[in-house]
Coordinates of C-alpha atoms and ligand atoms in Angstrom, one line a residue:
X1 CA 122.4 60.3 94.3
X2 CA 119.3 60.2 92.4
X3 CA 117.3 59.2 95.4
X4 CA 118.8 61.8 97.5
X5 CA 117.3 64.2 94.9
X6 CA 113.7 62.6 94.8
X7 CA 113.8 63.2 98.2
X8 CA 114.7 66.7 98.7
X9 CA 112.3 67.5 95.9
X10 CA 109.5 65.7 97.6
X11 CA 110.0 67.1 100.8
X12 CA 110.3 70.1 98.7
X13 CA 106.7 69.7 97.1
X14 CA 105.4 68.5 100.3
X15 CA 106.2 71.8 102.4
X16 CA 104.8 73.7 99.4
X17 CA 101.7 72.1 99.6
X18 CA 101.5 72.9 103.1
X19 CA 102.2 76.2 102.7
X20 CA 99.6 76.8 99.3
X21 CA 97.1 74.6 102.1
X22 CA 97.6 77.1 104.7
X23 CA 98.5 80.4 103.0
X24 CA 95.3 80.2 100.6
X25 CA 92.4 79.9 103.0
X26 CA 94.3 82.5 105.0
X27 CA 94.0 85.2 102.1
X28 CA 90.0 84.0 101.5
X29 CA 89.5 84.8 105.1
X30 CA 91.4 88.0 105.1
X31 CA 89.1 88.9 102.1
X32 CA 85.8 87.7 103.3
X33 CA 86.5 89.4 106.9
X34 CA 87.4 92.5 104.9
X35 CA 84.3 92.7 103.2
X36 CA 82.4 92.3 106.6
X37 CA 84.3 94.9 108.2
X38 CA 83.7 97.5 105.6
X39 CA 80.1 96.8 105.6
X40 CA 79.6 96.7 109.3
X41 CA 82.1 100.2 109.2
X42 CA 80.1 102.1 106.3
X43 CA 76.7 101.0 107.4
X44 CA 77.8 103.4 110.7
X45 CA 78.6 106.0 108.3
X46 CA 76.9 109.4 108.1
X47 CA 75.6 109.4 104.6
X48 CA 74.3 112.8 104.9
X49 CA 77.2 114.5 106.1
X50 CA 80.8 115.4 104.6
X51 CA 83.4 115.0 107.6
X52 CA 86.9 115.4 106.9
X53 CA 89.2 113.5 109.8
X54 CA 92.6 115.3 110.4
X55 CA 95.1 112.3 111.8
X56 CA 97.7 114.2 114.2
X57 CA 98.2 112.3 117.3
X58 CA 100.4 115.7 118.5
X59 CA 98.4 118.3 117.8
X60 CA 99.7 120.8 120.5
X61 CA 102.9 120.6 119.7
X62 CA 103.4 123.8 118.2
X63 CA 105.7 123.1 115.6
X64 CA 105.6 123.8 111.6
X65 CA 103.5 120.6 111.0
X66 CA 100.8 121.8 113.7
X67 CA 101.1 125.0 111.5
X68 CA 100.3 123.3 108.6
X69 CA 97.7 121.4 109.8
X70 CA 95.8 124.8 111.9
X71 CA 95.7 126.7 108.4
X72 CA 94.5 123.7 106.7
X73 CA 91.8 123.5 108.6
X74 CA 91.5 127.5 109.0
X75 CA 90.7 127.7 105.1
X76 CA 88.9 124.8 104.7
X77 CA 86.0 126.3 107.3
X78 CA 86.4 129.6 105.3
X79 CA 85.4 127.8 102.2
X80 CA 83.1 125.0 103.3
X81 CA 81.3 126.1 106.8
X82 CA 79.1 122.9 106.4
X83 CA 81.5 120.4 106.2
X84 CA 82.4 118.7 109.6
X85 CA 85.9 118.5 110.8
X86 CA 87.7 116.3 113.1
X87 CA 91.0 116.2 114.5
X88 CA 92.2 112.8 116.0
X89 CA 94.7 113.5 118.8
X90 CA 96.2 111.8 121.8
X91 CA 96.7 115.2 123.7
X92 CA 95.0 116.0 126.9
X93 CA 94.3 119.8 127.0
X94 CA 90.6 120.5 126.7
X95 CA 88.8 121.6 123.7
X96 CA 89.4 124.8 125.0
X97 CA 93.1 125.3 125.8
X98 CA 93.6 123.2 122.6
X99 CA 91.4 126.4 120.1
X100 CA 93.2 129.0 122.7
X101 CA 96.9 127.8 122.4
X102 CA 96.6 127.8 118.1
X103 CA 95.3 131.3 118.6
X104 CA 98.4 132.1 120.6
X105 CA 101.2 130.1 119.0
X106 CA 100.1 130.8 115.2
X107 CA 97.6 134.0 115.4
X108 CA 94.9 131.4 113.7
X109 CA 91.1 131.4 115.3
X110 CA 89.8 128.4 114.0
X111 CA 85.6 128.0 114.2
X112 CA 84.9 126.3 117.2
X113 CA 81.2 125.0 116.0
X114 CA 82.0 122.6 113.8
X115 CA 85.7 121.6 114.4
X116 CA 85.8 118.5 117.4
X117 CA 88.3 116.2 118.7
X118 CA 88.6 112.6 118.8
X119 CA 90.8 111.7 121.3
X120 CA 93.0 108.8 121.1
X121 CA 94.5 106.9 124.4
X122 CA 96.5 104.3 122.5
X123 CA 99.1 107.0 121.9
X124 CA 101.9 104.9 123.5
X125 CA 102.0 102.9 120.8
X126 CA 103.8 105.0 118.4
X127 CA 106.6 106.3 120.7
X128 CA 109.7 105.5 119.6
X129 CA 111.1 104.7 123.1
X130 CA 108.5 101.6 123.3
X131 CA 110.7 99.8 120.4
X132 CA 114.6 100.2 121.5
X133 CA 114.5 97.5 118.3
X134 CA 113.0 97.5 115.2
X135 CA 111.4 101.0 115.8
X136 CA 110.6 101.8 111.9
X137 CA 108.5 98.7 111.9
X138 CA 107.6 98.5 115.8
X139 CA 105.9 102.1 114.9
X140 CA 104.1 101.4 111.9
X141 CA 102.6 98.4 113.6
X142 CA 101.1 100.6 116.7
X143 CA 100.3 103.1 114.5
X144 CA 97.5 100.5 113.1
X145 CA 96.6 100.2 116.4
X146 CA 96.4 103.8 117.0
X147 CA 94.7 104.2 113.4
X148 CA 92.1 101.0 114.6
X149 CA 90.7 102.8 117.6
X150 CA 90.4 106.2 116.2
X151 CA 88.4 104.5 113.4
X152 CA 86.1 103.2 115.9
X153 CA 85.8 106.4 117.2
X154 CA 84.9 108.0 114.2
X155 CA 84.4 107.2 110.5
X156 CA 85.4 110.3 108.2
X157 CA 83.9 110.6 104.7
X158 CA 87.8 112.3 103.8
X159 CA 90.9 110.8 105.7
X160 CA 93.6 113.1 105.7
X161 CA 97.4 112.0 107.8
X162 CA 99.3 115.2 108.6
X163 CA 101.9 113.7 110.2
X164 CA 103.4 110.6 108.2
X165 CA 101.6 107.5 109.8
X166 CA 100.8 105.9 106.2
X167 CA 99.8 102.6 108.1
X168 CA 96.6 104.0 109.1
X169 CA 95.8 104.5 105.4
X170 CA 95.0 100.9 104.5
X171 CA 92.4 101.0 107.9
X172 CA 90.6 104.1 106.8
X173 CA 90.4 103.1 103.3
X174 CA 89.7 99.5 103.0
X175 CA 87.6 99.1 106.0
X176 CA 86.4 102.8 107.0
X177 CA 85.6 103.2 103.4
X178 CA 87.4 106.8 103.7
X179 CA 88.8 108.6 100.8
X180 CA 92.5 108.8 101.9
X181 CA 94.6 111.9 101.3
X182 CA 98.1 112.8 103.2
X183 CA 100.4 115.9 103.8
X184 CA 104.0 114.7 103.9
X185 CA 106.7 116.0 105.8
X186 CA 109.5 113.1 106.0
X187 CA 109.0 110.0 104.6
X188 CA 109.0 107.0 107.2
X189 CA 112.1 105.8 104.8
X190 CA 114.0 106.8 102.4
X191 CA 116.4 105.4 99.6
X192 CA 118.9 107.5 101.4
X193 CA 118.4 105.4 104.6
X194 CA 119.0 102.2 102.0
X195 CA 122.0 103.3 100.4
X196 CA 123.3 104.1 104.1
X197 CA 123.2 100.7 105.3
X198 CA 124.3 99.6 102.0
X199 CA 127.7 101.8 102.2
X200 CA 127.8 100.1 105.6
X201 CA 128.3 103.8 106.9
X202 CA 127.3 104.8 110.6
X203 CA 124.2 107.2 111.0
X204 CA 121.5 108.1 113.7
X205 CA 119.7 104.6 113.9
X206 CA 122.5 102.4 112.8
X207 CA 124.3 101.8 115.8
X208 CA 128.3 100.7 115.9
X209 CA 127.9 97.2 117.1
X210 CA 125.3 96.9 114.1
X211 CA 127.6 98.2 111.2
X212 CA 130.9 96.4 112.2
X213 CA 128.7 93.2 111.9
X214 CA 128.7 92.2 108.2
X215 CA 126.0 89.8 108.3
X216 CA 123.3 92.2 110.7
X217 CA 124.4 94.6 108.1
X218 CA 122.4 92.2 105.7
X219 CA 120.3 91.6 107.5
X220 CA 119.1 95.4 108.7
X221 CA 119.4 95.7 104.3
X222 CA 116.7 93.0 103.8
X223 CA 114.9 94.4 106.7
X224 CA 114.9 98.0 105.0
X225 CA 114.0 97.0 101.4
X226 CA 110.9 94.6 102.9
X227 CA 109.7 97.6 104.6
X228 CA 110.0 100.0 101.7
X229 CA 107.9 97.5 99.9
X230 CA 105.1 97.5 102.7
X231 CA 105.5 101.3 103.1
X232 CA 104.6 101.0 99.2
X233 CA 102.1 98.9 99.6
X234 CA 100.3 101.5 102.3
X235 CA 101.4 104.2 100.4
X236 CA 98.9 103.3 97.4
X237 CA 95.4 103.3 99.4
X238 CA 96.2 107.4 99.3
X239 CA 94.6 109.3 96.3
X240 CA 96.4 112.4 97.6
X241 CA 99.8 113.2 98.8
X242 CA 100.9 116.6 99.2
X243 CA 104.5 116.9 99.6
X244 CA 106.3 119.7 101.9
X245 CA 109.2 120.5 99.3
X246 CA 111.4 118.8 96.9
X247 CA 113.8 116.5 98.8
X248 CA 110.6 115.1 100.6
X249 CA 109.0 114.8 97.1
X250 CA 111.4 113.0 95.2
X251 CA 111.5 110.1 97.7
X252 CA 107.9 109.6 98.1
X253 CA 108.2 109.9 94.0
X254 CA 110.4 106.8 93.9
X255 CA 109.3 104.7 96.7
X256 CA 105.5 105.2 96.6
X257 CA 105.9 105.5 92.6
X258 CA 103.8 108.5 92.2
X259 CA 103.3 111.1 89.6
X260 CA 103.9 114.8 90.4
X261 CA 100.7 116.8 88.9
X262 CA 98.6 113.6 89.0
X263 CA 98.2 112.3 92.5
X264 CA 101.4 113.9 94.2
X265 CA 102.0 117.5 94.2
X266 CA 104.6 119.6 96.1
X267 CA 102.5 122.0 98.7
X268 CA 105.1 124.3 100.7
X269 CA 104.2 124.3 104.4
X270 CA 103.5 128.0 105.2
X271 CA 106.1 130.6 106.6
X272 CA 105.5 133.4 108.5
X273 CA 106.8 135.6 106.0
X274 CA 104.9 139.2 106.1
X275 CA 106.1 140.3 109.4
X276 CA 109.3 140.1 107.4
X277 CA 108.1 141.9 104.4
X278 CA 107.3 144.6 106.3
X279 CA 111.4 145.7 106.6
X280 CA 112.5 148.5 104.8
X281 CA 114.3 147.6 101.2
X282 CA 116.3 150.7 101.3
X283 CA 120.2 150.2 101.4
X284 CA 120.6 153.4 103.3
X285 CA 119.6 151.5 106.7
X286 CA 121.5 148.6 106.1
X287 CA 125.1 147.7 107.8
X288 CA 127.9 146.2 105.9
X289 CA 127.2 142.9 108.1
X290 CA 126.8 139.4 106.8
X291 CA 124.1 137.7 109.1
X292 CA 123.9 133.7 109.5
X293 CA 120.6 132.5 111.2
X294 CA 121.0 128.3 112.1
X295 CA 120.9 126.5 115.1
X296 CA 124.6 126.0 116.0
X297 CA 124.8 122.4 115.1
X298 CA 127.9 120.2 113.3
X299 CA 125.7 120.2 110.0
X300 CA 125.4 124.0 109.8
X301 CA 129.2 124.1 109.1
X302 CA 129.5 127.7 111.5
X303 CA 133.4 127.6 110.8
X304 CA 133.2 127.6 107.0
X305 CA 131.1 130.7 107.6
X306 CA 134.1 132.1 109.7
X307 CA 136.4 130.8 107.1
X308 CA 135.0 132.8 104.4
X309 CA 135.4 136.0 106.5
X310 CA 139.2 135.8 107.1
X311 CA 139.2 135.0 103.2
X312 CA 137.4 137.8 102.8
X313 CA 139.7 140.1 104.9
X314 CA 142.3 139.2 103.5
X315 CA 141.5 139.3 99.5
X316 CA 140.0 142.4 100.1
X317 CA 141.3 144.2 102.7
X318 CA 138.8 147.2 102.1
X319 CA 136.3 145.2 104.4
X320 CA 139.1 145.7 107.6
X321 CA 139.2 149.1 108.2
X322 CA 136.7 150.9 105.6
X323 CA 133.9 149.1 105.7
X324 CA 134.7 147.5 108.6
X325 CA 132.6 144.1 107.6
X326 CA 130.9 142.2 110.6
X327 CA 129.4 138.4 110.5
X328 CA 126.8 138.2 113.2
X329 CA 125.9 134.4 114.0
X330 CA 122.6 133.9 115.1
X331 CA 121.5 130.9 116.5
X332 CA 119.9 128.7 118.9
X333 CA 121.6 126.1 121.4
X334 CA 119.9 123.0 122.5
X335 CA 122.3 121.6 124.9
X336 CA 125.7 121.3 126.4
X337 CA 127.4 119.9 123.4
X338 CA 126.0 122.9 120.9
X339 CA 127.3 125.4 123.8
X340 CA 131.3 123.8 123.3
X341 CA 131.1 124.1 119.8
X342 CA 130.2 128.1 120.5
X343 CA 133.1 127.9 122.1
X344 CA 135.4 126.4 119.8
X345 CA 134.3 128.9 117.0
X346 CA 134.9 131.5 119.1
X347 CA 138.3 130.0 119.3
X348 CA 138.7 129.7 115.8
X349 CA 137.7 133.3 114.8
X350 CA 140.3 134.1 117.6
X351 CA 142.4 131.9 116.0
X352 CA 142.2 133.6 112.3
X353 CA 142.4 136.9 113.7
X354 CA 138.8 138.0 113.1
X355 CA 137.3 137.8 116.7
X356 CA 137.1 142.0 116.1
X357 CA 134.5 141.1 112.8
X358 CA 132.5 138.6 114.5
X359 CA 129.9 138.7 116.9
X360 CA 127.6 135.7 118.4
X361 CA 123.8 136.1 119.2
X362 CA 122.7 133.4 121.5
X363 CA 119.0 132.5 121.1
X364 CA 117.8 135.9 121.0
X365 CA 114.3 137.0 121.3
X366 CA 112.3 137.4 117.8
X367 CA 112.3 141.2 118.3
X368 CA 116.2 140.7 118.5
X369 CA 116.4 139.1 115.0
X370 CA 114.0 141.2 113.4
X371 CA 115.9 144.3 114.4
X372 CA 118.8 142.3 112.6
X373 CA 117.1 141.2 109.4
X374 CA 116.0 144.7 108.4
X375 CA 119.9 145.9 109.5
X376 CA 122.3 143.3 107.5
X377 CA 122.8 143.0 103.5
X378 CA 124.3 139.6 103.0
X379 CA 123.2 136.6 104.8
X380 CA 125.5 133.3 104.7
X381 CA 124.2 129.8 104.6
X382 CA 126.8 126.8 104.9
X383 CA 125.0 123.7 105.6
X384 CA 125.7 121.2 102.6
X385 CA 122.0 118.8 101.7
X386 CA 119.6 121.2 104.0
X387 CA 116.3 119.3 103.2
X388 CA 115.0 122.9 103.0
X389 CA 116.2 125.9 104.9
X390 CA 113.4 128.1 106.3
X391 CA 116.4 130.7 107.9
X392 CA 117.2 131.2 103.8
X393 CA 113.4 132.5 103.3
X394 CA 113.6 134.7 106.2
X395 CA 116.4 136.7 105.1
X396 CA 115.0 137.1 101.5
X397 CA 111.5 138.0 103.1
X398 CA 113.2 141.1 105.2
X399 CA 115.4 142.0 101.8
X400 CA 118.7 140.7 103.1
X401 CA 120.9 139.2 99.7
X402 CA 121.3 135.3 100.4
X403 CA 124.5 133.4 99.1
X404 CA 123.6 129.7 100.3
X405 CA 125.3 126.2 99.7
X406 CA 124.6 125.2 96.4
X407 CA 122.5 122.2 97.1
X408 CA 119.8 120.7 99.0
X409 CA 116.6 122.8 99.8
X410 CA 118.3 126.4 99.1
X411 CA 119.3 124.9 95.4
X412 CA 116.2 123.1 94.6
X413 CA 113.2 125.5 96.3
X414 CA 114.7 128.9 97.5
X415 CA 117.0 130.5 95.5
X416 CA 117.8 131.1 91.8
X417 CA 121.3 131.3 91.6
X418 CA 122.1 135.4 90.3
X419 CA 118.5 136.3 90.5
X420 CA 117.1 136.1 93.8
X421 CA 120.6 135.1 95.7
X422 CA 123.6 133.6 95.2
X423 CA 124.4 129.8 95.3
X424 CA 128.0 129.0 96.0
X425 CA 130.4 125.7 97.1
X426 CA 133.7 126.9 97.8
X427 CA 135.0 129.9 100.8
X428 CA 136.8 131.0 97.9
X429 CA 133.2 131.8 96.1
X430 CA 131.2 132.8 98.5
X431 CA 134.1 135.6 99.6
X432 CA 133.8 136.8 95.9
X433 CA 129.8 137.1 95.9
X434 CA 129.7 138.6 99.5
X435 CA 132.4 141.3 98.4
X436 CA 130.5 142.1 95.2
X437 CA 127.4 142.5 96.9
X438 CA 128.6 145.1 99.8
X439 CA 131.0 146.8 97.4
X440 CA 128.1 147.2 94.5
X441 CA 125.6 147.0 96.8
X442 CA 123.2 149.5 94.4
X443 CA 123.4 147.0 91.6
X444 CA 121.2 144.5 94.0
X445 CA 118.1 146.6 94.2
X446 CA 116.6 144.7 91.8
X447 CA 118.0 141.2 93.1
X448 CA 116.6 142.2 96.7
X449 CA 113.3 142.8 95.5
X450 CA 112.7 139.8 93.1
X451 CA 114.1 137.7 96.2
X452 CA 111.1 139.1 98.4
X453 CA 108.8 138.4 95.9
X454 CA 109.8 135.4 95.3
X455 CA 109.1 134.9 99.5
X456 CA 105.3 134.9 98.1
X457 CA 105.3 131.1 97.4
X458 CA 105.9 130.3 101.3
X459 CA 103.2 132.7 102.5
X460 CA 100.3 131.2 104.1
X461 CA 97.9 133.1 101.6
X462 CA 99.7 130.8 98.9
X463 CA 99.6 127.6 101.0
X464 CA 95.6 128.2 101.8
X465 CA 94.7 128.4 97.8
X466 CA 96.7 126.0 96.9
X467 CA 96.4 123.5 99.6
X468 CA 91.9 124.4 98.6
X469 CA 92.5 123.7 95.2
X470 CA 94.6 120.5 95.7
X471 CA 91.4 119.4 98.2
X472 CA 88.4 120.2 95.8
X473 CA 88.0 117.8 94.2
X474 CA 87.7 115.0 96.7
X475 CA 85.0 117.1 98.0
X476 CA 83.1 117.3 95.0
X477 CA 83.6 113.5 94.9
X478 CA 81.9 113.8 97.7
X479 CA 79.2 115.5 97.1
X480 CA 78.3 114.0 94.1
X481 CA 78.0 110.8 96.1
X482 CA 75.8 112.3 98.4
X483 CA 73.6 113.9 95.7
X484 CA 72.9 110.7 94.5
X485 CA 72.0 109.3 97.5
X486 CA 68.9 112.5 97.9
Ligands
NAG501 C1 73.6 115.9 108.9 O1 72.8 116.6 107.9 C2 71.5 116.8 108.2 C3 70.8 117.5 107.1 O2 71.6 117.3 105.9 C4 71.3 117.6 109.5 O3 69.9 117.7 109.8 C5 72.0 116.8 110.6 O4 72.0 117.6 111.8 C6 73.5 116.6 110.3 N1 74.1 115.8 111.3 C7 75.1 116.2 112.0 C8 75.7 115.2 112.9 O5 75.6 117.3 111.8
NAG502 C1 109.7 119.2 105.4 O1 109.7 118.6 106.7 C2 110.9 118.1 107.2 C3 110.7 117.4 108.4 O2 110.1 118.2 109.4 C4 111.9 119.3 107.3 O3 113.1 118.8 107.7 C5 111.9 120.1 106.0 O4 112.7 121.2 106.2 C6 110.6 120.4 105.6 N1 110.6 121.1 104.3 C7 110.1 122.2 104.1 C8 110.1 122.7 102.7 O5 109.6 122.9 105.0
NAG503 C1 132.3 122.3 105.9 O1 132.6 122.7 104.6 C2 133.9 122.3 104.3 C3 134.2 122.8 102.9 O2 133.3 122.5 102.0 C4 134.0 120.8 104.3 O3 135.3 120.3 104.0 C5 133.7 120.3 105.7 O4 133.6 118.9 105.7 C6 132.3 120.8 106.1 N1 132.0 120.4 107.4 C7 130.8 119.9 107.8 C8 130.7 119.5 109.2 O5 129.9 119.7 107.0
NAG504 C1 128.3 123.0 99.5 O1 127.8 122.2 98.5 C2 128.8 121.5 97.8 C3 128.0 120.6 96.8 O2 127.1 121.3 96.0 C4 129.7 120.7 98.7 O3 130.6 120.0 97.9 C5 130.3 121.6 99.7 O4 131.1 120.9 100.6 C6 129.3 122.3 100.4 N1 129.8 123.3 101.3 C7 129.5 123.2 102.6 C8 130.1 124.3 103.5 O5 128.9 122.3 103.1

């Protein structure tokens, strides 16, 4: 017995030795290679210069990230015309097209001089469809590779991510010598992700074979909670985040342990809201019509929305014939499955006996909907958890009362409940707030315009003097480096 354990504790010792043998001079020559690196990297440096390097591999994509990162860059040449500023992207339009289709998509003409691109071929690497396994860390990996080449490209004096690839961060800083910021949009992963896998539940990238497994269960939990630690570890070489709203904020708050007002601050990505703004308030144009805008997709929860209507109809029955009280649905449809479930809710309003109250709008042209927003009173808003709900800011922009879902993004950034909107759970309550607000619909003046105002926070005006003020001082960093250098 005894020699059994002097055994297993020596072979114990001995494969600890090993390891302390190996592992040690592998960290010294991690360290010492470091320190070459970031010599041989900031030797290549332009001392002179401030350049601020804009990491977004997909920068013609056109969506609200691309919009955030176009009026980043807008302001920033406003305010500082001799600063240099780089976008690394793996697009192939020419300089040209690139300048020409922001101009288009987002009205912004951005100052050709001194704003270049760095293009990137290595792009491949962080597609999702070259990892069918292990994407999360298949796709942090390439993006070190992605982030390795555009260093060698070019070596900014400000490193700023726009699109979430926080494994670049430790490249830019540690060798490139770059101060690091980021804008965040979605964190790579989240505790919700964690607690997903841990209620052994089924979700996007948890396939079936994978959660009636117990022990790849555990294993895809270990797998999580090691990458949340590296994602951490990344996460610290960035002096800056700036957060797109709350539900994005909180997460990076407990996974990258950062301090709101100290090097994490919530920065709301910029709506086109003064188009909207420029809709009549007055009552005397508006319909009694209650007006959804979302994409028809499962989450929305459409039939709740046509629940609440026959509710409606039938507590108060003034809505049938007097005020004859329409729901419009508007909404996009990506593909054949969002065009059935169309179909079944026309069904089901058929099947309440409402189909005469309700009325579909199938992707519609922007004219279409505006025409709409400066017509309805009430808008509806079912989806339960929205991470933020940009169709709840358009109605309020054009003066249309909201009653939303009384969580997620609508809860936490867009409306204050009985001020700027109502915030309800049950059919049951939102009948009762849409019925106060077309029967009284006087008493909301004041409601209307507060939640208008209120639209002011998701202007791009606001996002340019904040997101300047949030960037200041990393430039003054800068430039009292370079003074010291003269
Ligand atoms: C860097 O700045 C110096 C003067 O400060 C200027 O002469 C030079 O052209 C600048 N270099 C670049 C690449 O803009
Ligand atoms: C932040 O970005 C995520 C991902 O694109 C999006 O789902 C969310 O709605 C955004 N939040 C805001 C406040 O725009
Ligand atoms: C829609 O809302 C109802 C009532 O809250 C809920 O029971 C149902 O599960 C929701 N459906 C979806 C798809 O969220
Ligand atoms: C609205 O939110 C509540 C939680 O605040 C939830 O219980 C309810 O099911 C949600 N309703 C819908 C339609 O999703």
């Amino acid at each position: 017995m005894i020699l059994i354990c002097l055994t297993i504790s020596m072979t114990l010792a001995a494969l600890l030795s090993t390891l302390i043998v190996l592992v040690v001079p592998l960290i010294i020559c991690t360290i010492i290679l470091l320190f070459v690196l970031r010599i041989k990297y900031s030797s290549k440096r332009d001392k002179k210069n401030i350049s601020i390097g804009f990491f977004h591999p997909y920068c013609t994509a056109g969506g609200g990230g691309e919009r955030v990162l176009w009026c980043a860059i807008k302001s920033l040449q406003d305010s500082y015309p001799d600063i240099k500023y780089y976008v690394y992207t793996g697009d192939k339009e020419s300089d040209e097209q690139i300048f020409d289709k922001v101009t288009s998509t987002f009205d912004i003409q951005l100052n050709r001089e001194n704003c270049k691109f760095i293009r990137l071929t290595k792009r491949k690497w962080v597609e999702a469809s070259t990892y069918p396994r292990f994407t999360l860390i298949g796709q942090s990996l390439g993006s070190m590779i992605l982030g390795w080449e555009a260093l060698n490209l070019f070596n900014p004096t400000i490193f700023c991510d726009t699109m979430g690839y926080a494994f670049t961060f430790p490249i830019f800083s540690l060798i490139g010598g770059s101060i690091v910021s980021c804008y965040v949009h979605y964190p790579t992963i989240s505790s919700d992700m964690i607690s997903k896998v841990e209620l052994n539940s089924e979700s996007f990238n948890n396939d079936k074979s994978i959660s009636s497994n117990k022990y790849l269960t555990f294993g895809k939990l270990i797998y999580y909670k090691i990458f949340a630690k590296i994602y951490y570890l990344v996460g610290s070489f960035s002096k800056l985040v700036m957060v797109n709203g709350t539900w994005t904020g909180n997460h990076i708050k407990n996974i990258w342990k950062k301090e709101y007002g100290k090097n994490l601050f919530k920065l709301y990505p910029p709506v086109d809201v003064e188009n909207r703004k420029e809709l009549p308030l007055d009552w005397m144009n508006r319909k009694n019509m209650i007006l959804s805008i979302a994409q028809f997709r499962p989450e929305k929860n459409h039939s709740l929305q046509l629940e609440t209507l026959a509710h409606l109809l039938q507590k108060y029955p003034i809505h049938k014939n007097q005020l004859r009280t329409k729901l419009v649905l508007v909404g996009g449809v990506r593909d054949q499955d969002d065009r059935d479930r169309v179909s079944a809710l026309e069904e089901l309003a058929k099947k309440l006996k409402i189909e005469d109250h309700v009325e579909f709008k199938i992707s519609i042209p922007a004219n279409q909907l505006n025409q709409l927003l400066g017509e309805a009173s009430v808008g509806i808003h079912t989806m339960w958890n929205e991470h933020f709900g940009i169709g709840v800011v358009e109605l309020m922009a054009a003066g249309v009362v909201p009653v939303g879902n009384n969580s997620g993004g609508p809860k936490e950034d867009i409306i204050k409940n009985e001020e700027t909107g109502f915030l309800a759970t049950t059919k049951e309550e939102y009948a009762e707030y849409i019925h106060e607000i077309l029967a009284y619909r006087e008493k909301y003046r004041d409601m209307q315009r507060k939640a208008r105002e209120s639209t002011e926070r998701f202007s791009e005006s606001n996002f340019n003097s904040q997101w300047l003020m949030l960037i200041k001082p990393l430039i003054d960093k800068c430039n009292s480096e370079k003074s010291k250098l003269d």
